[in-house]
Amino acid sequence: MFDGVHFGHQSIIKKLKSISETKNLESAILTFWPHPRKIFNPNDDLKLLNTIEEKKYLLQKNGLQHLFLKEFDQDFRNLTGEEFVKKILVEKLQVKHLIVGYDHTFGKNKSGDFLLLKEMGPEFGFEVEQVEAVNHKNFNISSTQIRNALSHGNVLLANEMLGYNYSISGTVVHGKKIGRTIGYPTANIEVDPIKLLPKKGAYIVDVFVRDCHYKGMLSIGTNPTVNGTKVSVEVYILDFDEDIYGQKISVNFREFLHEEIKFNDLAELMVRLHEDKKLTAEFNF
């Protein structure tokens, strides 16, 4: 799936590019959309590290010549491992050298794996090799580990495993406008429903508006102080006073400030916002 295009994925891409140059072959990645779990269980509320646009951007940014995006549908899920090799890898892609991750399986009922590829390679004229897992702090980097880190608010660990700062983007939409009444107007970001949001709470973030960079403090939560119920993503941008409704902005997560808090009143909330603003202003971006 290459969800996240993290350090482990990047090690595969680095190997891929090296071999393609050595053997004078074209480099390509084959990945899928939607996530197979959505096909096996349509009610699965799986959230992903990347939207499809983000994944395309990150993969292409790594210097690939080709990206093949295969729709994962019912017909495709029923291919056996051998059928996948013959119909997709050999007939469609004419693969000459194949690189797979350390735990890679494919085909119906996970009938395909590294050993099957090794067996079929000589018959169909391709070589195959397996890339080892990338270890970080005594565990293997994976999309699941990164999702777990984000769900606990540990954006520093998630960023280390990703090799870049986790980000979200979306269109600025109208909210309840409570922030502006207490001197902290926020931009409400409408985020793609498939995108994983980190744990509820407050964060220090980079904010990018029209390619300009600003410091920001972002809140993910339901605004419990004013009895909110719907989860929203709101960012207060330091030293910024422009109308950006309807525009797309991006934020990069840098540090977790604190859990979501229900204050007794807006006065208490303002005290904490002042503290958060001071920490954000002093943060070494």
Short mmCIF file of C-alpha atoms in Angstrom, two decimals:
data_model
loop_
_atom_site.label_atom_id
_atom_site.label_comp_id
_atom_site.label_asym_id
_atom_site.label_seq_id
_atom_site.Cartn_x
_atom_site.Cartn_y
_atom_site.Cartn_z
CA MET A 1 0.00 0.00 0.00
CA PHE A 2 2.93 2.38 0.66
CA ASP A 3 0.72 4.22 3.17
CA GLY A 4 2.87 7.01 4.58
CA VAL A 5 5.80 6.45 2.21
CA HIS A 6 7.85 6.10 5.41
CA PHE A 7 11.53 5.26 5.97
CA GLY A 8 10.86 1.57 5.28
CA HIS A 9 9.21 2.37 1.96
CA GLN A 10 11.98 4.82 1.15
CA SER A 11 14.58 2.06 1.61
CA ILE A 12 12.72 -0.02 -1.01
CA ILE A 13 12.61 2.94 -3.42
CA LYS A 14 16.31 3.65 -2.91
CA LYS A 15 17.13 0.02 -3.75
CA LEU A 16 14.77 0.09 -6.72
CA LYS A 17 16.41 3.18 -8.21
CA SER A 18 19.91 1.78 -7.70
CA ILE A 19 19.09 -1.49 -9.50
CA SER A 20 17.21 0.25 -12.32
CA GLU A 21 20.27 2.41 -13.01
CA THR A 22 22.71 -0.52 -12.80
CA LYS A 23 20.63 -2.75 -15.11
CA ASN A 24 19.39 0.05 -17.37
CA LEU A 25 15.75 -0.69 -16.55
CA GLU A 26 12.88 1.69 -15.88
CA SER A 27 11.88 2.11 -12.24
CA ALA A 28 8.23 1.63 -11.30
CA ILE A 29 6.06 1.08 -8.26
CA LEU A 30 2.79 -0.80 -8.26
CA THR A 31 0.40 0.15 -5.49
CA PHE A 32 -3.35 -0.02 -4.85
CA TRP A 33 -6.38 2.08 -4.04
CA PRO A 34 -8.59 1.77 -2.09
CA HIS A 35 -6.93 -0.02 0.82
CA PRO A 36 -7.69 -3.77 0.60
CA ARG A 37 -9.24 -3.68 4.08
CA LYS A 38 -12.00 -1.45 2.65
CA ILE A 39 -12.88 -4.19 0.14
CA PHE A 40 -12.70 -7.09 2.60
CA ASN A 41 -14.71 -5.15 5.17
CA PRO A 42 -16.58 -2.11 3.75
CA ASN A 43 -17.58 -1.04 7.29
CA ASP A 44 -13.97 -0.83 8.45
CA ASP A 45 -13.32 2.75 9.59
CA LEU A 46 -9.65 2.53 8.68
CA LYS A 47 -7.94 5.92 8.50
CA LEU A 48 -4.84 6.34 6.35
CA LEU A 49 -1.64 8.36 6.65
CA ASN A 50 -2.01 9.62 3.08
CA THR A 51 -4.80 10.66 0.79
CA ILE A 52 -4.37 9.36 -2.75
CA GLU A 53 -3.02 12.76 -3.87
CA GLU A 54 -0.47 12.82 -1.03
CA LYS A 55 0.68 9.29 -1.79
CA LYS A 56 1.19 10.10 -5.48
CA TYR A 57 3.16 13.22 -4.58
CA LEU A 58 5.40 11.47 -2.04
CA LEU A 59 6.15 8.52 -4.33
CA GLN A 60 6.92 10.70 -7.33
CA LYS A 61 9.02 13.05 -5.14
CA ASN A 62 11.33 10.08 -4.52
CA GLY A 63 12.38 10.08 -8.17
CA LEU A 64 10.43 7.22 -9.72
CA GLN A 65 9.95 7.01 -13.47
CA HIS A 66 6.54 5.27 -13.27
CA LEU A 67 3.75 4.88 -10.75
CA PHE A 68 1.08 2.26 -11.44
CA LEU A 69 -2.06 2.69 -9.38
CA LYS A 70 -4.27 -0.42 -9.52
CA GLU A 71 -7.88 -0.32 -8.39
CA PHE A 72 -8.34 -2.93 -5.70
CA ASP A 73 -11.75 -4.40 -6.54
CA GLN A 74 -13.55 -7.74 -6.21
CA ASP A 75 -12.07 -9.16 -9.44
CA PHE A 76 -8.57 -8.21 -8.44
CA ARG A 77 -8.89 -9.65 -4.92
CA ASN A 78 -9.79 -13.05 -6.39
CA LEU A 79 -6.54 -13.43 -8.33
CA THR A 80 -4.34 -16.16 -6.89
CA GLY A 81 -0.70 -15.45 -6.26
CA GLU A 82 0.31 -17.26 -9.47
CA GLU A 83 -2.35 -15.44 -11.52
CA PHE A 84 -1.14 -12.10 -10.18
CA VAL A 85 2.43 -12.86 -11.22
CA LYS A 86 1.43 -14.01 -14.71
CA LYS A 87 -1.32 -11.51 -15.55
CA ILE A 88 -0.05 -8.37 -13.81
CA LEU A 89 3.69 -8.58 -13.27
CA VAL A 90 4.68 -10.46 -16.42
CA GLU A 91 2.01 -9.72 -19.06
CA LYS A 92 1.13 -6.16 -18.05
CA LEU A 93 4.33 -4.78 -16.55
CA GLN A 94 6.96 -7.01 -18.18
CA VAL A 95 8.90 -7.03 -14.93
CA LYS A 96 12.60 -7.95 -15.08
CA HIS A 97 13.62 -7.30 -11.50
CA LEU A 98 11.22 -7.28 -8.57
CA ILE A 99 11.78 -5.85 -5.10
CA VAL A 100 9.37 -6.61 -2.25
CA GLY A 101 9.16 -5.67 1.42
CA TYR A 102 10.15 -7.99 4.25
CA ASP A 103 6.58 -9.12 5.07
CA HIS A 104 5.00 -8.94 1.63
CA THR A 105 2.16 -11.30 0.65
CA PHE A 106 -0.24 -11.04 -2.28
CA GLY A 107 -3.02 -12.91 -4.07
CA LYS A 108 -6.18 -14.56 -2.81
CA ASN A 109 -5.83 -15.94 0.72
CA LYS A 110 -2.25 -14.58 0.74
CA SER A 111 -1.26 -17.37 -1.62
CA GLY A 112 1.67 -15.38 -3.00
CA ASP A 113 4.86 -14.54 -1.16
CA PHE A 114 8.61 -14.13 -1.64
CA LEU A 115 9.13 -17.89 -2.02
CA LEU A 116 6.54 -18.12 -4.81
CA LEU A 117 8.22 -15.23 -6.63
CA LYS A 118 11.59 -16.98 -6.31
CA GLU A 119 10.09 -20.15 -7.79
CA MET A 120 8.38 -18.39 -10.71
CA GLY A 121 11.20 -15.97 -11.52
CA PRO A 122 13.38 -18.30 -13.66
CA GLU A 123 10.37 -19.48 -15.73
CA PHE A 124 9.21 -15.94 -16.54
CA GLY A 125 12.58 -14.22 -16.76
CA PHE A 126 12.68 -11.99 -13.72
CA GLU A 127 14.80 -11.75 -10.60
CA VAL A 128 13.41 -11.00 -7.15
CA GLU A 129 14.86 -9.76 -3.90
CA GLN A 130 13.47 -8.92 -0.50
CA VAL A 131 14.31 -5.76 1.43
CA GLU A 132 14.74 -6.14 5.17
CA ALA A 133 12.68 -4.17 7.65
CA VAL A 134 14.02 -0.82 8.83
CA ASN A 135 14.39 -0.91 12.61
CA HIS A 136 13.82 2.14 14.79
CA LYS A 137 14.08 2.09 18.58
CA ASN A 138 13.81 -1.71 18.70
CA PHE A 139 10.81 -2.17 16.44
CA ASN A 140 10.23 -2.39 12.72
CA ILE A 141 8.95 0.76 11.05
CA SER A 142 5.50 0.20 9.58
CA SER A 143 2.40 2.19 8.69
CA THR A 144 0.65 0.57 11.67
CA GLN A 145 3.36 1.71 14.10
CA ILE A 146 3.09 5.25 12.75
CA ARG A 147 -0.70 5.26 13.06
CA ASN A 148 -0.34 4.04 16.65
CA ALA A 149 2.14 6.81 17.46
CA LEU A 150 -0.17 9.47 16.04
CA SER A 151 -3.19 8.05 17.86
CA HIS A 152 -1.25 8.59 21.11
CA GLY A 153 -0.21 12.12 20.15
CA ASN A 154 3.42 11.12 19.72
CA VAL A 155 4.08 13.18 16.60
CA LEU A 156 7.83 13.29 17.26
CA LEU A 157 8.10 9.49 16.99
CA ALA A 158 5.76 9.41 13.99
CA ASN A 159 7.87 12.04 12.21
CA GLU A 160 11.06 10.09 12.93
CA MET A 161 9.57 6.95 11.33
CA LEU A 162 8.14 8.88 8.38
CA GLY A 163 11.33 10.77 7.65
CA TYR A 164 9.30 13.97 7.32
CA ASN A 165 6.71 15.88 9.37
CA TYR A 166 3.21 14.42 9.32
CA SER A 167 0.81 16.81 7.65
CA ILE A 168 -2.84 17.43 6.93
CA SER A 169 -4.37 19.83 4.45
CA GLY A 170 -7.80 21.00 3.48
CA THR A 171 -10.07 23.89 2.68
CA VAL A 172 -10.71 26.61 5.27
CA VAL A 173 -14.42 26.57 6.15
CA HIS A 174 -16.66 28.61 8.43
CA GLY A 175 -16.89 27.50 12.06
CA LYS A 176 -18.64 28.86 15.14
CA LYS A 177 -16.23 31.84 15.20
CA ILE A 178 -15.89 31.66 19.00
CA GLY A 179 -12.12 32.09 18.80
CA ARG A 180 -12.31 35.56 17.31
CA THR A 181 -14.43 36.75 20.28
CA ILE A 182 -11.51 36.03 22.63
CA GLY A 183 -8.71 37.26 20.38
CA TYR A 184 -7.79 33.89 18.87
CA PRO A 185 -9.46 33.60 15.46
CA THR A 186 -8.89 30.14 14.03
CA ALA A 187 -9.02 28.63 10.56
CA ASN A 188 -11.26 25.56 10.49
CA ILE A 189 -9.77 22.96 8.15
CA GLU A 190 -12.05 20.55 6.29
CA VAL A 191 -9.93 17.39 6.13
CA ASP A 192 -10.46 14.42 3.81
CA PRO A 193 -12.48 11.79 5.79
CA ILE A 194 -9.96 9.06 4.89
CA LYS A 195 -7.09 10.97 6.57
CA LEU A 196 -5.91 9.92 10.03
CA LEU A 197 -6.09 12.72 12.57
CA PRO A 198 -3.66 12.55 15.49
CA LYS A 199 -4.96 12.26 19.04
CA LYS A 200 -7.33 14.97 20.26
CA GLY A 201 -5.46 17.85 21.81
CA ALA A 202 -3.31 20.87 21.00
CA TYR A 203 -0.20 20.86 18.80
CA ILE A 204 2.54 23.17 17.59
CA VAL A 205 2.43 23.18 13.78
CA ASP A 206 3.93 24.71 10.68
CA VAL A 207 1.22 26.40 8.60
CA PHE A 208 1.51 26.92 4.87
CA VAL A 209 -0.80 29.47 3.25
CA ARG A 210 -0.21 30.31 -0.42
CA ASP A 211 3.34 28.92 -0.16
CA CYS A 212 4.12 31.18 2.80
CA HIS A 213 5.20 29.68 6.13
CA TYR A 214 3.77 30.66 9.52
CA LYS A 215 3.89 29.35 13.08
CA GLY A 216 0.62 27.94 14.35
CA MET A 217 -1.08 26.14 17.21
CA LEU A 218 -3.66 23.61 16.20
CA SER A 219 -6.53 22.02 18.08
CA ILE A 220 -8.17 18.68 17.28
CA GLY A 221 -11.32 18.04 19.26
CA THR A 222 -14.94 18.84 20.00
CA ASN A 223 -14.50 22.21 21.76
CA PRO A 224 -15.82 20.81 25.07
CA THR A 225 -15.58 24.19 26.83
CA VAL A 226 -18.47 25.42 24.67
CA ASN A 227 -20.22 22.02 24.69
CA GLY A 228 -19.27 21.09 21.14
CA THR A 229 -19.92 17.57 19.86
CA LYS A 230 -18.39 17.38 16.38
CA VAL A 231 -14.65 16.84 15.97
CA SER A 232 -13.03 19.81 14.26
CA VAL A 233 -9.53 20.80 13.21
CA GLU A 234 -8.75 24.45 13.96
CA VAL A 235 -5.48 26.33 13.67
CA TYR A 236 -4.54 29.72 15.11
CA ILE A 237 -1.88 31.28 12.89
CA LEU A 238 0.58 33.58 14.65
CA ASP A 239 1.16 37.02 13.14
CA PHE A 240 -1.51 36.51 10.53
CA ASP A 241 -4.69 38.47 9.79
CA GLU A 242 -6.12 37.62 6.37
CA ASP A 243 -9.39 36.26 5.05
CA ILE A 244 -8.60 32.75 3.76
CA TYR A 245 -12.06 31.18 3.68
CA GLY A 246 -12.33 28.77 0.76
CA GLN A 247 -8.58 28.49 0.37
CA LYS A 248 -6.50 25.36 0.86
CA ILE A 249 -3.91 25.33 3.63
CA SER A 250 -1.52 22.70 4.97
CA VAL A 251 -0.11 22.10 8.44
CA ASN A 252 2.86 20.02 9.56
CA PHE A 253 2.79 18.59 13.08
CA ARG A 254 5.86 19.45 15.16
CA GLU A 255 5.05 18.89 18.83
CA PHE A 256 2.20 17.82 21.12
CA LEU A 257 1.23 20.56 23.58
CA HIS A 258 -1.47 18.96 25.73
CA GLU A 259 -4.60 16.83 25.83
CA GLU A 260 -8.03 18.21 24.99
CA ILE A 261 -9.25 20.11 28.05
CA LYS A 262 -12.73 21.17 29.14
CA PHE A 263 -12.29 24.51 30.88
CA ASN A 264 -14.81 25.98 33.30
CA ASP A 265 -15.22 29.12 31.19
CA LEU A 266 -13.69 31.11 28.32
CA ALA A 267 -11.49 33.06 30.73
CA GLU A 268 -9.72 29.85 31.76
CA LEU A 269 -9.42 28.85 28.11
CA MET A 270 -7.79 32.19 27.29
CA VAL A 271 -5.15 31.69 29.98
CA ARG A 272 -4.16 28.37 28.45
CA LEU A 273 -4.21 29.80 24.93
CA HIS A 274 -1.77 32.51 26.07
CA GLU A 275 0.55 29.79 27.43
CA ASP A 276 0.27 27.75 24.21
CA LYS A 277 0.95 30.83 22.09
CA LYS A 278 4.09 31.60 24.10
CA LEU A 279 5.37 28.02 23.65
CA THR A 280 4.60 28.14 19.92
CA ALA A 281 6.32 31.50 19.43
CA GLU A 282 9.44 30.20 21.22
CA PHE A 283 9.50 26.86 19.37
CA ASN A 284 12.55 26.34 17.18
CA PHE A 285 10.95 25.66 13.80
#
